[in-house]
Amino acid sequence: MQDDRQAQLFAVTSIERKDDITIYNLQFLRFYKTRVPVVMARWLVNKYLPLKNDCPVKLDVNEDYVLGCRRVDWCHFVRDYRNLTLDDWKLLGNNEWRD
């Protein structure tokens, strides 16, 4: 994970497959970082994540993930919430983690 401009926690609520694209429908649960107010960010973020079928990233319904973005419309990584490292938590600024 990099020190991105914004990161969100989301759950996958459903999956649709269309031709060569898999569309993951998302429910955003928490914003860790954002350059705009959270209320505005909730309006701006996509409620779905389309990925080409040849993309190695595969997500599961009812699982939580962290999405990192340079801008609201330019997200470039997704990480399984259950597998975040201590360094990942520090980048998110999550105060719930204790050393």
PDB file of C-alpha atoms in Angstrom:
ATOM      1  CA  MET A   1       0.000   0.000   0.000  1.00  0.00           C
ATOM      2  CA  GLN A   2       1.247   3.475  -0.756  1.00  0.00           C
ATOM      3  CA  ASP A   3       0.615   6.763   0.995  1.00  0.00           C
ATOM      4  CA  ASP A   4      -2.341   7.620  -1.227  1.00  0.00           C
ATOM      5  CA  ARG A   5      -4.459  10.731  -1.239  1.00  0.00           C
ATOM      6  CA  GLN A   6      -7.524   8.803  -0.155  1.00  0.00           C
ATOM      7  CA  ALA A   7      -8.482   5.343   1.018  1.00  0.00           C
ATOM      8  CA  GLN A   8     -11.848   3.788   1.734  1.00  0.00           C
ATOM      9  CA  LEU A   9     -13.100   0.637   3.394  1.00  0.00           C
ATOM     10  CA  PHE A  10     -15.861  -1.049   1.418  1.00  0.00           C
ATOM     11  CA  ALA A  11     -17.818  -4.284   1.241  1.00  0.00           C
ATOM     12  CA  VAL A  12     -18.709  -6.072  -1.979  1.00  0.00           C
ATOM     13  CA  THR A  13     -22.494  -6.447  -2.046  1.00  0.00           C
ATOM     14  CA  SER A  14     -22.910  -8.238  -5.378  1.00  0.00           C
ATOM     15  CA  ILE A  15     -21.076  -9.243  -8.534  1.00  0.00           C
ATOM     16  CA  GLU A  16     -22.228  -8.967 -12.159  1.00  0.00           C
ATOM     17  CA  ARG A  17     -20.416 -10.456 -15.121  1.00  0.00           C
ATOM     18  CA  LYS A  18     -20.809  -8.809 -18.532  1.00  0.00           C
ATOM     19  CA  ASP A  19     -18.771  -9.919 -21.530  1.00  0.00           C
ATOM     20  CA  ASP A  20     -15.113  -9.365 -20.589  1.00  0.00           C
ATOM     21  CA  ILE A  21     -15.823  -7.285 -17.443  1.00  0.00           C
ATOM     22  CA  THR A  22     -16.739  -8.177 -13.879  1.00  0.00           C
ATOM     23  CA  ILE A  23     -18.619  -5.425 -12.042  1.00  0.00           C
ATOM     24  CA  TYR A  24     -18.382  -5.364  -8.256  1.00  0.00           C
ATOM     25  CA  ASN A  25     -21.150  -3.410  -6.529  1.00  0.00           C
ATOM     26  CA  LEU A  26     -19.801  -1.654  -3.447  1.00  0.00           C
ATOM     27  CA  GLN A  27     -21.038  -0.354  -0.133  1.00  0.00           C
ATOM     28  CA  PHE A  28     -18.616   2.153   1.371  1.00  0.00           C
ATOM     29  CA  LEU A  29     -18.190   1.688   5.102  1.00  0.00           C
ATOM     30  CA  ARG A  30     -15.473   4.152   6.085  1.00  0.00           C
ATOM     31  CA  PHE A  31     -13.221   6.822   4.606  1.00  0.00           C
ATOM     32  CA  TYR A  32      -9.726   6.760   6.074  1.00  0.00           C
ATOM     33  CA  LYS A  33      -8.308   9.618   4.055  1.00  0.00           C
ATOM     34  CA  THR A  34      -9.906  12.146   1.795  1.00  0.00           C
ATOM     35  CA  ARG A  35      -9.029  15.622   0.554  1.00  0.00           C
ATOM     36  CA  VAL A  36     -12.693  16.593   0.437  1.00  0.00           C
ATOM     37  CA  PRO A  37     -15.291  16.426   3.231  1.00  0.00           C
ATOM     38  CA  VAL A  38     -16.567  12.879   3.788  1.00  0.00           C
ATOM     39  CA  VAL A  39     -20.128  13.918   2.900  1.00  0.00           C
ATOM     40  CA  MET A  40     -18.934  15.128  -0.495  1.00  0.00           C
ATOM     41  CA  ALA A  41     -16.670  12.095  -0.989  1.00  0.00           C
ATOM     42  CA  ARG A  42     -19.649   9.772  -0.500  1.00  0.00           C
ATOM     43  CA  TRP A  43     -21.398  11.512  -3.425  1.00  0.00           C
ATOM     44  CA  LEU A  44     -18.323  11.413  -5.644  1.00  0.00           C
ATOM     45  CA  VAL A  45     -17.127   7.833  -5.258  1.00  0.00           C
ATOM     46  CA  ASN A  46     -18.308   5.160  -7.629  1.00  0.00           C
ATOM     47  CA  LYS A  47     -20.695   2.617  -6.191  1.00  0.00           C
ATOM     48  CA  TYR A  48     -19.232  -0.034  -8.440  1.00  0.00           C
ATOM     49  CA  LEU A  49     -15.796  -1.249  -9.482  1.00  0.00           C
ATOM     50  CA  PRO A  50     -15.519  -2.636 -13.036  1.00  0.00           C
ATOM     51  CA  LEU A  51     -12.507  -4.879 -13.652  1.00  0.00           C
ATOM     52  CA  LYS A  52     -11.524  -6.722 -16.804  1.00  0.00           C
ATOM     53  CA  ASN A  53     -11.800 -10.474 -16.421  1.00  0.00           C
ATOM     54  CA  ASP A  54      -8.077 -10.897 -17.078  1.00  0.00           C
ATOM     55  CA  CYS A  55      -7.271  -8.684 -14.060  1.00  0.00           C
ATOM     56  CA  PRO A  56      -5.679 -10.812 -11.312  1.00  0.00           C
ATOM     57  CA  VAL A  57      -7.761  -9.039  -8.623  1.00  0.00           C
ATOM     58  CA  LYS A  58     -10.801 -11.095  -7.612  1.00  0.00           C
ATOM     59  CA  LEU A  59     -13.167  -9.931  -4.872  1.00  0.00           C
ATOM     60  CA  ASP A  60     -15.735 -11.895  -2.869  1.00  0.00           C
ATOM     61  CA  VAL A  61     -19.265 -10.904  -1.857  1.00  0.00           C
ATOM     62  CA  ASN A  62     -19.660  -9.931   1.825  1.00  0.00           C
ATOM     63  CA  GLU A  63     -15.928  -9.360   2.283  1.00  0.00           C
ATOM     64  CA  ASP A  64     -14.304  -6.048   3.204  1.00  0.00           C
ATOM     65  CA  TYR A  65     -11.523  -4.378   1.232  1.00  0.00           C
ATOM     66  CA  VAL A  66      -9.516  -1.151   1.312  1.00  0.00           C
ATOM     67  CA  LEU A  67      -9.401   0.822  -1.932  1.00  0.00           C
ATOM     68  CA  GLY A  68      -6.600   3.331  -2.497  1.00  0.00           C
ATOM     69  CA  CYS A  69      -7.003   6.214  -4.918  1.00  0.00           C
ATOM     70  CA  ARG A  70      -4.961   9.124  -6.217  1.00  0.00           C
ATOM     71  CA  ARG A  71      -8.219  10.913  -7.023  1.00  0.00           C
ATOM     72  CA  VAL A  72     -11.869  10.006  -6.609  1.00  0.00           C
ATOM     73  CA  ASP A  73     -11.943   8.650 -10.165  1.00  0.00           C
ATOM     74  CA  TRP A  74      -8.448   7.105 -10.257  1.00  0.00           C
ATOM     75  CA  CYS A  75      -8.180   4.147  -7.913  1.00  0.00           C
ATOM     76  CA  HIS A  76      -5.199   1.901  -8.378  1.00  0.00           C
ATOM     77  CA  PHE A  77      -5.113  -0.760  -5.691  1.00  0.00           C
ATOM     78  CA  VAL A  78      -7.395  -2.859  -3.545  1.00  0.00           C
ATOM     79  CA  ARG A  79      -6.307  -4.831  -0.493  1.00  0.00           C
ATOM     80  CA  ASP A  80      -8.169  -7.441   1.555  1.00  0.00           C
ATOM     81  CA  TYR A  81      -9.037  -5.781   4.873  1.00  0.00           C
ATOM     82  CA  ARG A  82      -8.225  -8.998   6.776  1.00  0.00           C
ATOM     83  CA  ASN A  83      -4.665  -9.019   5.438  1.00  0.00           C
ATOM     84  CA  LEU A  84      -3.570  -5.453   6.162  1.00  0.00           C
ATOM     85  CA  THR A  85      -0.073  -5.215   7.581  1.00  0.00           C
ATOM     86  CA  LEU A  86       1.011  -2.997  10.458  1.00  0.00           C
ATOM     87  CA  ASP A  87       2.587  -0.622   7.919  1.00  0.00           C
ATOM     88  CA  ASP A  88      -0.726  -0.491   6.018  1.00  0.00           C
ATOM     89  CA  TRP A  89      -2.571   0.445   9.222  1.00  0.00           C
ATOM     90  CA  LYS A  90      -0.062   3.207   9.915  1.00  0.00           C
ATOM     91  CA  LEU A  91      -0.552   4.658   6.419  1.00  0.00           C
ATOM     92  CA  LEU A  92      -4.304   4.649   6.958  1.00  0.00           C
ATOM     93  CA  GLY A  93      -3.839   6.523  10.215  1.00  0.00           C
ATOM     94  CA  ASN A  94      -6.076   4.047  12.008  1.00  0.00           C
ATOM     95  CA  ASN A  95      -5.946   4.801  15.730  1.00  0.00           C
ATOM     96  CA  GLU A  96      -7.502   1.461  16.643  1.00  0.00           C
ATOM     97  CA  TRP A  97      -4.221  -0.386  16.094  1.00  0.00           C
ATOM     98  CA  ARG A  98      -1.901  -0.541  19.071  1.00  0.00           C
ATOM     99  CA  ASP A  99       1.824  -1.420  18.914  1.00  0.00           C
TER     100      ASP A  99
END
